[in-house]
Tab-separated table of C-alpha atoms and ligand atoms in Angstrom:
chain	number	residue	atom	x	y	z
U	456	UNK	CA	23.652	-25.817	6.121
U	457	UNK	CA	21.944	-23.277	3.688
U	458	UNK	CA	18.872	-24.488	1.997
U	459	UNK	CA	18.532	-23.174	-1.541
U	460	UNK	CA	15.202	-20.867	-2.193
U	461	UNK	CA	13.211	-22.106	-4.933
U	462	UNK	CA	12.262	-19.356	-6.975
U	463	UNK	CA	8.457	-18.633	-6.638
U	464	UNK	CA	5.760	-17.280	-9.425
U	465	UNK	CA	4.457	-14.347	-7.654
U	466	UNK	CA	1.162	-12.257	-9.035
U	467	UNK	CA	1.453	-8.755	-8.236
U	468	UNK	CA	-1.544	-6.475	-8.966
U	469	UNK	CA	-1.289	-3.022	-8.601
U	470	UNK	CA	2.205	-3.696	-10.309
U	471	UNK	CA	2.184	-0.618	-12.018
U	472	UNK	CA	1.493	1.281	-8.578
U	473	UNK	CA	3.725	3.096	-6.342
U	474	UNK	CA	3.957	-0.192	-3.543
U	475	UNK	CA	3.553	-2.872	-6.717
U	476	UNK	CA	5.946	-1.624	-8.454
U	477	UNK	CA	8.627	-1.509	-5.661
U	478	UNK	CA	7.535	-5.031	-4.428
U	479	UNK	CA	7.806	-6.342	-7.755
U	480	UNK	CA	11.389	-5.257	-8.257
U	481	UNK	CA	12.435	-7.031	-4.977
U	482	UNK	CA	10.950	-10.103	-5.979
U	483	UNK	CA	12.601	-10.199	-9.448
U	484	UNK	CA	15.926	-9.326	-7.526
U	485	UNK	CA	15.900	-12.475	-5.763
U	486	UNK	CA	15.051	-14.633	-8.363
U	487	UNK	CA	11.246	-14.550	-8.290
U	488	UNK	CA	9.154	-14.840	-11.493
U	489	UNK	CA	6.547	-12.245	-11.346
U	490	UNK	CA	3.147	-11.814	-13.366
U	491	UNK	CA	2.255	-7.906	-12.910
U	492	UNK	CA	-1.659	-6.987	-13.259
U	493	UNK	CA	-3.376	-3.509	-13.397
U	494	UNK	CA	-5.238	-1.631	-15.331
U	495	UNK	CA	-3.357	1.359	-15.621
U	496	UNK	CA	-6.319	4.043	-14.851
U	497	UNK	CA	-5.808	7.646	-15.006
U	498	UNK	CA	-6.510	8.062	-11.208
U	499	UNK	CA	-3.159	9.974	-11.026
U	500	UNK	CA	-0.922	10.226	-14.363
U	501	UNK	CA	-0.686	6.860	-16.208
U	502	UNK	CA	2.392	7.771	-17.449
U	503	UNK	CA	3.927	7.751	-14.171
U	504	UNK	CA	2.333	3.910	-14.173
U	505	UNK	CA	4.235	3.340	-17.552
U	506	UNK	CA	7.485	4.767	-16.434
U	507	UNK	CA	7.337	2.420	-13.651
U	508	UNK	CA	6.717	-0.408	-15.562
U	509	UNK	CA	9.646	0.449	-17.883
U	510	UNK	CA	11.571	-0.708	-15.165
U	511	UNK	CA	10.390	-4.021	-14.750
U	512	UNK	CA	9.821	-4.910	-18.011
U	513	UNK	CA	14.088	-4.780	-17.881
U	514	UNK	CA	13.937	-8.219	-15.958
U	515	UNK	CA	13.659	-11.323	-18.028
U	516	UNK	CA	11.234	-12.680	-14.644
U	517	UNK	CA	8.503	-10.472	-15.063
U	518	UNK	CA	5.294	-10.034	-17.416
U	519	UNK	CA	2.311	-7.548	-17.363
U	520	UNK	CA	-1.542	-8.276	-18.462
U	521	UNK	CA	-3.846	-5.486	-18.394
U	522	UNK	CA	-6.478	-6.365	-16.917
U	523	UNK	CA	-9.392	-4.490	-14.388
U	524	UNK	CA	-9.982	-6.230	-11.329
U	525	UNK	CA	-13.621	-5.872	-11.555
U	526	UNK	CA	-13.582	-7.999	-14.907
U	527	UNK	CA	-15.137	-11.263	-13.499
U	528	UNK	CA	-14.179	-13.295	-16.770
U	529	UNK	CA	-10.488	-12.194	-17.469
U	530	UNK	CA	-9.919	-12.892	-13.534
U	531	UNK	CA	-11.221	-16.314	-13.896
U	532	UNK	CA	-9.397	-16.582	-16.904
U	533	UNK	CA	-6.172	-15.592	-15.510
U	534	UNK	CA	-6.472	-17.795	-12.137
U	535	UNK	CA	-7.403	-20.827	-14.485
U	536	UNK	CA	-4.130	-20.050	-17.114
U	537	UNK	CA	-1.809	-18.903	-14.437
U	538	UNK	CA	-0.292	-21.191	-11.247
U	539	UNK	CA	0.845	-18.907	-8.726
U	540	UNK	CA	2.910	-20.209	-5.419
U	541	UNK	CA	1.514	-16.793	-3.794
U	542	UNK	CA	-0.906	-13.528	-4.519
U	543	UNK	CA	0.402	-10.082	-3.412
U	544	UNK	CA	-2.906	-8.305	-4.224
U	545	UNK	CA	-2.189	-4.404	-4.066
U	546	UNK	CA	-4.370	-3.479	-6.647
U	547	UNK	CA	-7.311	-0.634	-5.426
U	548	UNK	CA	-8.663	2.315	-5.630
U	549	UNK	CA	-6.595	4.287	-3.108
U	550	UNK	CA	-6.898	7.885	-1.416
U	551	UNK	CA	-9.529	8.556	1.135
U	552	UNK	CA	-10.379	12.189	-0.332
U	553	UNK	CA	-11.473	10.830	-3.448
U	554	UNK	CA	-13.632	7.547	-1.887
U	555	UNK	CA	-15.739	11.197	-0.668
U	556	UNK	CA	-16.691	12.206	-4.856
U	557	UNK	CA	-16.176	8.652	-6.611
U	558	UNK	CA	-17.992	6.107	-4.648
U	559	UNK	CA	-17.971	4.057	-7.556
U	560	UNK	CA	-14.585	3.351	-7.593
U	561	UNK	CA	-13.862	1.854	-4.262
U	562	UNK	CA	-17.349	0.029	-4.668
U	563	UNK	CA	-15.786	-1.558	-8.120
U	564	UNK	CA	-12.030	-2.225	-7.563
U	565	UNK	CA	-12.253	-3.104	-3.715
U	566	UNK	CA	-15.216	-4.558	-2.950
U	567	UNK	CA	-16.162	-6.735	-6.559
U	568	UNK	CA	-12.564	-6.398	-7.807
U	569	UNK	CA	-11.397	-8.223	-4.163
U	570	UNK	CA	-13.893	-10.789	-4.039
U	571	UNK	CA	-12.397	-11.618	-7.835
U	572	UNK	CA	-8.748	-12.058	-6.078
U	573	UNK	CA	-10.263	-14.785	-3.845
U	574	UNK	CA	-11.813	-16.687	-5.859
U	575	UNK	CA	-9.084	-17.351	-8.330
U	576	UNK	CA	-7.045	-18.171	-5.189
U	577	UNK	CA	-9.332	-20.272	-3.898
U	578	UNK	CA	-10.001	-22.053	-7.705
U	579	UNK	CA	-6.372	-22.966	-7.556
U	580	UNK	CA	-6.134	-23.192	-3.858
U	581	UNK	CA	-2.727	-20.517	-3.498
U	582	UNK	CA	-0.789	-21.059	-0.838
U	583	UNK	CA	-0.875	-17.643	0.692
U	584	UNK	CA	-2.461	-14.343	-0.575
U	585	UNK	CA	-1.332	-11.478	0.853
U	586	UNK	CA	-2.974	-8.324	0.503
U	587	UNK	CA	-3.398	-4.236	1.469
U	588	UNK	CA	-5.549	-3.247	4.160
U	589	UNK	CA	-4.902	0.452	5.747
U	590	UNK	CA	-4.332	2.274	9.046
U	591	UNK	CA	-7.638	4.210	7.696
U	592	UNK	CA	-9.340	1.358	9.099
U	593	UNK	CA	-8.835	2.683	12.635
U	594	UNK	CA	-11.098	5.511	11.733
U	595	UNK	CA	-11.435	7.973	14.160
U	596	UNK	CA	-9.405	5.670	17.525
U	597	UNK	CA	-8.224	7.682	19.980
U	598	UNK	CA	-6.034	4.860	21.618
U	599	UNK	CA	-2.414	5.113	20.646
U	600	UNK	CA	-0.741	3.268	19.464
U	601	UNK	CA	-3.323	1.185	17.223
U	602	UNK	CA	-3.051	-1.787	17.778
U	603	UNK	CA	-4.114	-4.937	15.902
U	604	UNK	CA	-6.820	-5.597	18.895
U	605	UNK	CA	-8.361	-2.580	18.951
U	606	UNK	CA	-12.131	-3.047	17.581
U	607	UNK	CA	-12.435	-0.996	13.938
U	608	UNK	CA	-16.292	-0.853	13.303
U	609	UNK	CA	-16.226	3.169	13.074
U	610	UNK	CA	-14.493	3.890	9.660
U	611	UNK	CA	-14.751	7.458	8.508
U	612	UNK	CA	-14.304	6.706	4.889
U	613	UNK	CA	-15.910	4.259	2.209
U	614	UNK	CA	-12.103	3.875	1.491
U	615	UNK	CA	-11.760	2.559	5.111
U	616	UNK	CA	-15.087	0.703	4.878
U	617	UNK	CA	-13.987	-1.197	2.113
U	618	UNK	CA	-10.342	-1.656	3.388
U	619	UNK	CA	-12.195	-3.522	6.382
U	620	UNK	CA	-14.634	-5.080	4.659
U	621	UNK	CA	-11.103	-6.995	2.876
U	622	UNK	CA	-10.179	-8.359	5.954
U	623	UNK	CA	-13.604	-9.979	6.476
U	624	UNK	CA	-14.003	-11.141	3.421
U	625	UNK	CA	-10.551	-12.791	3.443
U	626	UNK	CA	-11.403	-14.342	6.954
U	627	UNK	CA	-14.546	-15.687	5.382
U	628	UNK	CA	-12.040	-17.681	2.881
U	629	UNK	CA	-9.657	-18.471	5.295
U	630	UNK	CA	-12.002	-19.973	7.462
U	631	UNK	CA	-14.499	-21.615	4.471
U	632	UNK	CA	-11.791	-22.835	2.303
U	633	UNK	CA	-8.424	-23.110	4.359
U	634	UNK	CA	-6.515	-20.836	2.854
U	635	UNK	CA	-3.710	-18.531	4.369
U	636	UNK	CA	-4.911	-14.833	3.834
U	637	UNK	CA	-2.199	-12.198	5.444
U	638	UNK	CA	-3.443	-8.166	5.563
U	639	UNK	CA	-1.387	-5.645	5.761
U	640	UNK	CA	-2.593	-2.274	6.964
U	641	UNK	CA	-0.226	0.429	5.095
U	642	UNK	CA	0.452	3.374	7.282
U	643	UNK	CA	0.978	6.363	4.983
U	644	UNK	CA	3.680	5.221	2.779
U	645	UNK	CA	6.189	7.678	0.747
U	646	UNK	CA	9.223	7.694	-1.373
U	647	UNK	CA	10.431	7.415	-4.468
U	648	UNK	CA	8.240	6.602	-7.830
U	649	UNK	CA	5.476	7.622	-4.872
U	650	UNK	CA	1.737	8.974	-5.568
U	651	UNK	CA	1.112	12.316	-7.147
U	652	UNK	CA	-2.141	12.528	-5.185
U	653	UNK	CA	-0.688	11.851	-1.551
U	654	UNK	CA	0.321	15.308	0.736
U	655	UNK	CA	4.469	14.906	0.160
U	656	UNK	CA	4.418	14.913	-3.549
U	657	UNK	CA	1.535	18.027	-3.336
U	658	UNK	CA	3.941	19.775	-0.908
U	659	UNK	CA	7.003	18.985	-3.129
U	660	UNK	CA	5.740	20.015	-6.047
U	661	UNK	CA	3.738	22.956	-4.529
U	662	UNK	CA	7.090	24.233	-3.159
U	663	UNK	CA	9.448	24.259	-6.078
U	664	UNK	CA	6.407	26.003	-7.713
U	665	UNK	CA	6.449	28.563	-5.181
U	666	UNK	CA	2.751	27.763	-4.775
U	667	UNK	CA	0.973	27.795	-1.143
U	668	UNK	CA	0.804	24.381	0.140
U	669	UNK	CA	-2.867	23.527	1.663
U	670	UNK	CA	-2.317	22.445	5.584
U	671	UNK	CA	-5.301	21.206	6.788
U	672	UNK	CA	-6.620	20.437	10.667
U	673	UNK	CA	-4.342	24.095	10.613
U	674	UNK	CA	-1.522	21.787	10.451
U	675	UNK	CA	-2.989	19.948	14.214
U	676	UNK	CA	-2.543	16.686	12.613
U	677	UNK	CA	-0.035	13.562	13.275
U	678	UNK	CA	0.738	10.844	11.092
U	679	UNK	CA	3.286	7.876	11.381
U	680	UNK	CA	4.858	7.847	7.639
U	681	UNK	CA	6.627	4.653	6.414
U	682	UNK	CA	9.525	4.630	4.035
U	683	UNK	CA	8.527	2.151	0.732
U	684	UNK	CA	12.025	0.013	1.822
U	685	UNK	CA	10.429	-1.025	4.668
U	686	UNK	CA	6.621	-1.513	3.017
U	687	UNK	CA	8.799	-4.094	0.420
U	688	UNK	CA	10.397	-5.829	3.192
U	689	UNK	CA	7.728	-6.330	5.569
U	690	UNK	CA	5.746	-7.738	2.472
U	691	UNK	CA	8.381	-10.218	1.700
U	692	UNK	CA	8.905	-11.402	4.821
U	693	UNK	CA	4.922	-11.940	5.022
U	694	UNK	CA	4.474	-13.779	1.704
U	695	UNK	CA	7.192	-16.185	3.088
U	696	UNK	CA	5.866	-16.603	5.847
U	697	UNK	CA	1.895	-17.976	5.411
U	698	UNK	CA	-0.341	-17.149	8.100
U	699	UNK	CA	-1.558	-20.011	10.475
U	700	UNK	CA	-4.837	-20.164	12.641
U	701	UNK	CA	-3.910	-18.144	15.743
U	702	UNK	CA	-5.069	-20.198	18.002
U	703	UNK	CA	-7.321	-24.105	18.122
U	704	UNK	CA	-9.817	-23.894	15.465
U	705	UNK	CA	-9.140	-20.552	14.180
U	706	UNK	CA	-8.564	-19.568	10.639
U	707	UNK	CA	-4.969	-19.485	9.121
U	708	UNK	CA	-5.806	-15.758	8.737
U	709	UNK	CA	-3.351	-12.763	9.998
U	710	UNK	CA	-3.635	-8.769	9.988
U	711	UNK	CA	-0.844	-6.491	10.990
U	712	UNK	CA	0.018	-3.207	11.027
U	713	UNK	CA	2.768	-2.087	8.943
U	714	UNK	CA	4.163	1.650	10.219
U	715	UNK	CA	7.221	3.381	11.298
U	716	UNK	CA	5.685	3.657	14.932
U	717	UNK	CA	7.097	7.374	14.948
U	718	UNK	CA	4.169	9.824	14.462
U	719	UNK	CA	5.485	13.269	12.906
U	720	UNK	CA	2.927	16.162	12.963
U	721	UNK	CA	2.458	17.777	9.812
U	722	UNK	CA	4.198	21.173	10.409
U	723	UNK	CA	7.438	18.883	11.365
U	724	UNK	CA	6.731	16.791	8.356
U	725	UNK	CA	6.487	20.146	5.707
U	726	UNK	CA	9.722	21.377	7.417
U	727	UNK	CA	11.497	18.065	6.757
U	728	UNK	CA	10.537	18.542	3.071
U	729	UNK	CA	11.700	21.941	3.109
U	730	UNK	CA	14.531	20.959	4.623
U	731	UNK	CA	15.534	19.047	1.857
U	732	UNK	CA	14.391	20.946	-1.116
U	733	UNK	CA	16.419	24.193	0.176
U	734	UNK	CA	13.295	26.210	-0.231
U	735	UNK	CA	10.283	27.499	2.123
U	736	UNK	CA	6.773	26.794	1.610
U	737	UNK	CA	3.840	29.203	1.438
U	738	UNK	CA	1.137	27.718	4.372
U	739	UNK	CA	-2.326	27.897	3.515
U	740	UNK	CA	-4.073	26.662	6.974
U	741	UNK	CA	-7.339	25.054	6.245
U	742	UNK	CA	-10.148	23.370	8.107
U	743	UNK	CA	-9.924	19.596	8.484
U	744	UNK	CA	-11.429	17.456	5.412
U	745	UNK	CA	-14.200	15.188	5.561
U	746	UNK	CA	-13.315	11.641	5.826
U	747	UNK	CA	-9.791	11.933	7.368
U	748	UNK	CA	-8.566	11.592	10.553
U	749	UNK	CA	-6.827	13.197	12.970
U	750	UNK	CA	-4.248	10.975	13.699
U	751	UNK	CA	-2.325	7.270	12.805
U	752	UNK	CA	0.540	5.633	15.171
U	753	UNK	CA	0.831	2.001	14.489
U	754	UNK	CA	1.865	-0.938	17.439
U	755	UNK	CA	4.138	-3.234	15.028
U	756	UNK	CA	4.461	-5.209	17.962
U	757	UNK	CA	2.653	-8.403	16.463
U	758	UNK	CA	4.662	-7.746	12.901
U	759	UNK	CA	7.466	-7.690	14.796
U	760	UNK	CA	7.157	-11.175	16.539
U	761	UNK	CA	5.776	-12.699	13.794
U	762	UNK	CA	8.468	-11.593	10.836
U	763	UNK	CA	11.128	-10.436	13.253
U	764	UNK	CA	10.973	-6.901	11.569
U	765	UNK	CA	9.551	-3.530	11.872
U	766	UNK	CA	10.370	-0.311	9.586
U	767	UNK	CA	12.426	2.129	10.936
U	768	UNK	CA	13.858	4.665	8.455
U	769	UNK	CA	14.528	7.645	9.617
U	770	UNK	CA	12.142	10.448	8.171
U	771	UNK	CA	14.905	12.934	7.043
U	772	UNK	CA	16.347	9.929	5.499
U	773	UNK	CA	13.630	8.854	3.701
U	774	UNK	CA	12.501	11.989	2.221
U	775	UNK	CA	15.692	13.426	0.834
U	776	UNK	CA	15.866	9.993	-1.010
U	777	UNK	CA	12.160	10.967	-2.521
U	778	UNK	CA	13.147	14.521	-3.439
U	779	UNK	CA	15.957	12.996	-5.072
U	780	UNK	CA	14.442	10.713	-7.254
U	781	UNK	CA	11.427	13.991	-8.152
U	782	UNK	CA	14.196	16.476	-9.009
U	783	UNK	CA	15.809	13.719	-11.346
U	784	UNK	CA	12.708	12.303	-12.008
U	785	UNK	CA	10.589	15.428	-13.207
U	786	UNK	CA	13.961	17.266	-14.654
U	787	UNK	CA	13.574	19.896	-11.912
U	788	UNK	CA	16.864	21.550	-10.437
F	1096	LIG	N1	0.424	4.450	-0.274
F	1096	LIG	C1	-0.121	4.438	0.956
F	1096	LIG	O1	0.199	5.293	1.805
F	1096	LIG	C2	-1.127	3.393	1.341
F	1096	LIG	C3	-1.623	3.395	2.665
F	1096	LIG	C4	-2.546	2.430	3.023
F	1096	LIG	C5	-2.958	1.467	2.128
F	1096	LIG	N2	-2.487	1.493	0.846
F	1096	LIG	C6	-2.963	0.444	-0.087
F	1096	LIG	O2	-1.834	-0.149	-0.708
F	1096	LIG	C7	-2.146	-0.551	-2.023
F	1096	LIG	C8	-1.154	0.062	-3.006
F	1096	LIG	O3	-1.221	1.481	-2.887
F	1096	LIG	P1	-0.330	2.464	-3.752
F	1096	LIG	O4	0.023	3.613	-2.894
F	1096	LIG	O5	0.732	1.697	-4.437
F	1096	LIG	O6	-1.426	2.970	-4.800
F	1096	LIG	P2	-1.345	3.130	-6.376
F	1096	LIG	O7	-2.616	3.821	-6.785
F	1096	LIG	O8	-0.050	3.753	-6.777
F	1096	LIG	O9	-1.357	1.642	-6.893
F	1096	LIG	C9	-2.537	0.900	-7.117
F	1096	LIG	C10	-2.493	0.354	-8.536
F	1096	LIG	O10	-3.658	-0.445	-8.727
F	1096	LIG	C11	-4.168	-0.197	-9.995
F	1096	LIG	N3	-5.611	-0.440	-9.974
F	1096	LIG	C12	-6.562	0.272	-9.312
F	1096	LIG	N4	-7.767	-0.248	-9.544
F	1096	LIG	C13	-7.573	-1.327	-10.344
F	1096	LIG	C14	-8.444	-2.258	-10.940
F	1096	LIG	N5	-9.772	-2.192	-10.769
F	1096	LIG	N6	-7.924	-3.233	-11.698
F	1096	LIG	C15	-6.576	-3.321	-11.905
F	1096	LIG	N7	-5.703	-2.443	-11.393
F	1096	LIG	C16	-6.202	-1.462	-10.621
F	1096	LIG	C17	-3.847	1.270	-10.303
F	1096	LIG	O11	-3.779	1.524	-11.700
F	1096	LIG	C18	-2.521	1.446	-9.597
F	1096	LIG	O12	-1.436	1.298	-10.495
F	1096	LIG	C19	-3.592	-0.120	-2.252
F	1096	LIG	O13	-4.422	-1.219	-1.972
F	1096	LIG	C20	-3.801	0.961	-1.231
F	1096	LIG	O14	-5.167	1.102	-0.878
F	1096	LIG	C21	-1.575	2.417	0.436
């Protein structure tokens, strides 16, 4: 016999985000009531943030505060108002280029803005925060796949420092206060509604510009990209799912990888784009940046046997459904 779901109220930060705003919408579409947080910053082009939100605010389920991470009071203040059956926090300061000029940011939304997320779960004692970690975390690892067990103390970026630093600060609660913490470490998502600042919507736009695309590592560079579908439905299958101590005495604390398992290199990747906008790009090969690596390949192996799922969308697949939504979305033919 089929047990009825009971709707769940579901904080989202980073709701106005490219992953938020995607997870949010699945939630509402099964019935979930959802309570979206960010602050809207002009990182990338809040109106991109407010177009997004547009769509949300459609669904009688879901309401937006405004509100910086960072802000010690309004988070208190929010966790004391608000009862949430679970956290999805994706709020942060994102991009590893940028943790290189803008310290501050990372320092403020990741670090402070993260410890603010667990204490208002642990005030109201939430039954399961999940949040975003990042394949950045595996720094420089030669060993490929990565795998969960692999030992990430190098990070190359204070974006990757503070993406770790998450998952020991979450064991920390787990372990202190007993409750289920879940991380999720993002490998290279894309799609539609995606990031302005990340190397597909650069290319895309680049292209249909007939600008030179920058190609850096000379193109030597691999990355395993993940289509949003499957980001949303790992993360729901997580939330439902709260983590429990892996073994006697451990914490009910759980970090998986989250990729497509597929590495592309990055020539293959700029053809697929190609590909689907009908058009060539102009290469510009450049040295290899500081802070990123060379390449990411995720084990979903553990995701796998704990959630029974793993993305798989084919590249070609997934990015002629992005350059889809950017022709419609920014009115180009
Ligand atoms: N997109 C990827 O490829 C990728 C890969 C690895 C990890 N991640 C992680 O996944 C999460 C979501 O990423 P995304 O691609 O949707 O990024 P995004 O920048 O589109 O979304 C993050 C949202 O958080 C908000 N935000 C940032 N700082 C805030 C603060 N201090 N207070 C309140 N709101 C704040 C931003 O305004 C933004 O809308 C992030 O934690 C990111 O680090 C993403």
């Amino acid at each position: 016999m089929k047990t009825e779901r009971k709707p769940q109220h579901v904080l989202v930060t980073g709701a106005a985000g490219f992953i938020g705003s995607h997870v949010a919408e699945r939630l509402l579409a099964r019935g979930d009531r959802v309570l979206g947080l960010d602050n809207l910053n002009d990182y990338y082009d809040p109106a991109l943030k407010q177009a997004r939100l547009r769509r949300l605010e459609g669904s009688p389920g879901f309401r937006f505060v405004r509100l910086d991470l960072a802000d010690r009071t309004g988070m208190a203040e929010l966790f004391a108002t608000e009862r949430f059956d679970g956290v999805i926090h994706l709020a942060a300061q994102a991009g590893v280029r940028y943790s290189i000029t803008h310290p501050n940011a990372y320092l403020d939304s990741n670090l402070t803005g993260f410890g603010h997320v667990l204490e208002g779960c642990r005030a109201q004692g939430v039954a399961h925060l999940v949040y975003a970690s990042s394949s950045s975390v595996y720094g420089g690892n030669t060993k490929m796949p990565f795998a969960e067990t692999d030992a990430v103390d190098h990070p190359v970026s204070l974006y990757a420092a503070t993406k770790k630093a998450n998952e020991l600060m979450a064991h920390t609660y787990s372990h202190l206060y007993g409750f289920p913490t879940t991380g999720l470490r993002f490998f290279t998502v894309y799609g539609p509604w995606g990031r302005p600042d990340m190397a597909y919507h650069l290319f895309t736009r680049a292209i249909l510009a007939g600008e030179p695309i920058s190609v850096f590592n000379h193109g030597d560079m691999r990355r395993d990209f993940t289509y949003i579908d499957d980001i949303t439905e790992g993360v729901l299958r997580v939330l439902d799912k709260p983590a429990t101590p892996e073994r006697m005495g451990a914490a009910p604390y759980r970090v998986f990888n989250i990729g497509n398992s597929e590495p592309v290199q990055l020539l293959d990747f700029i053809r697929c784009i190609e590909n689907a906008l009908g058009k060539a790009a102009v290469r510009q090969l450049l040295p290899m940046q500081p802070g990123d690596v060379p390449a990411t390949y995720a084990s979903t192996q553990a995701l796998r046997d704990w959630v029974g799922f793993a993305p798989s969308t084919p590249l070609a697949e997934g990015i002629g459904n992005f350059v889809r939504w950017y022709r419609a979305y920014y009115r180009c033919a």
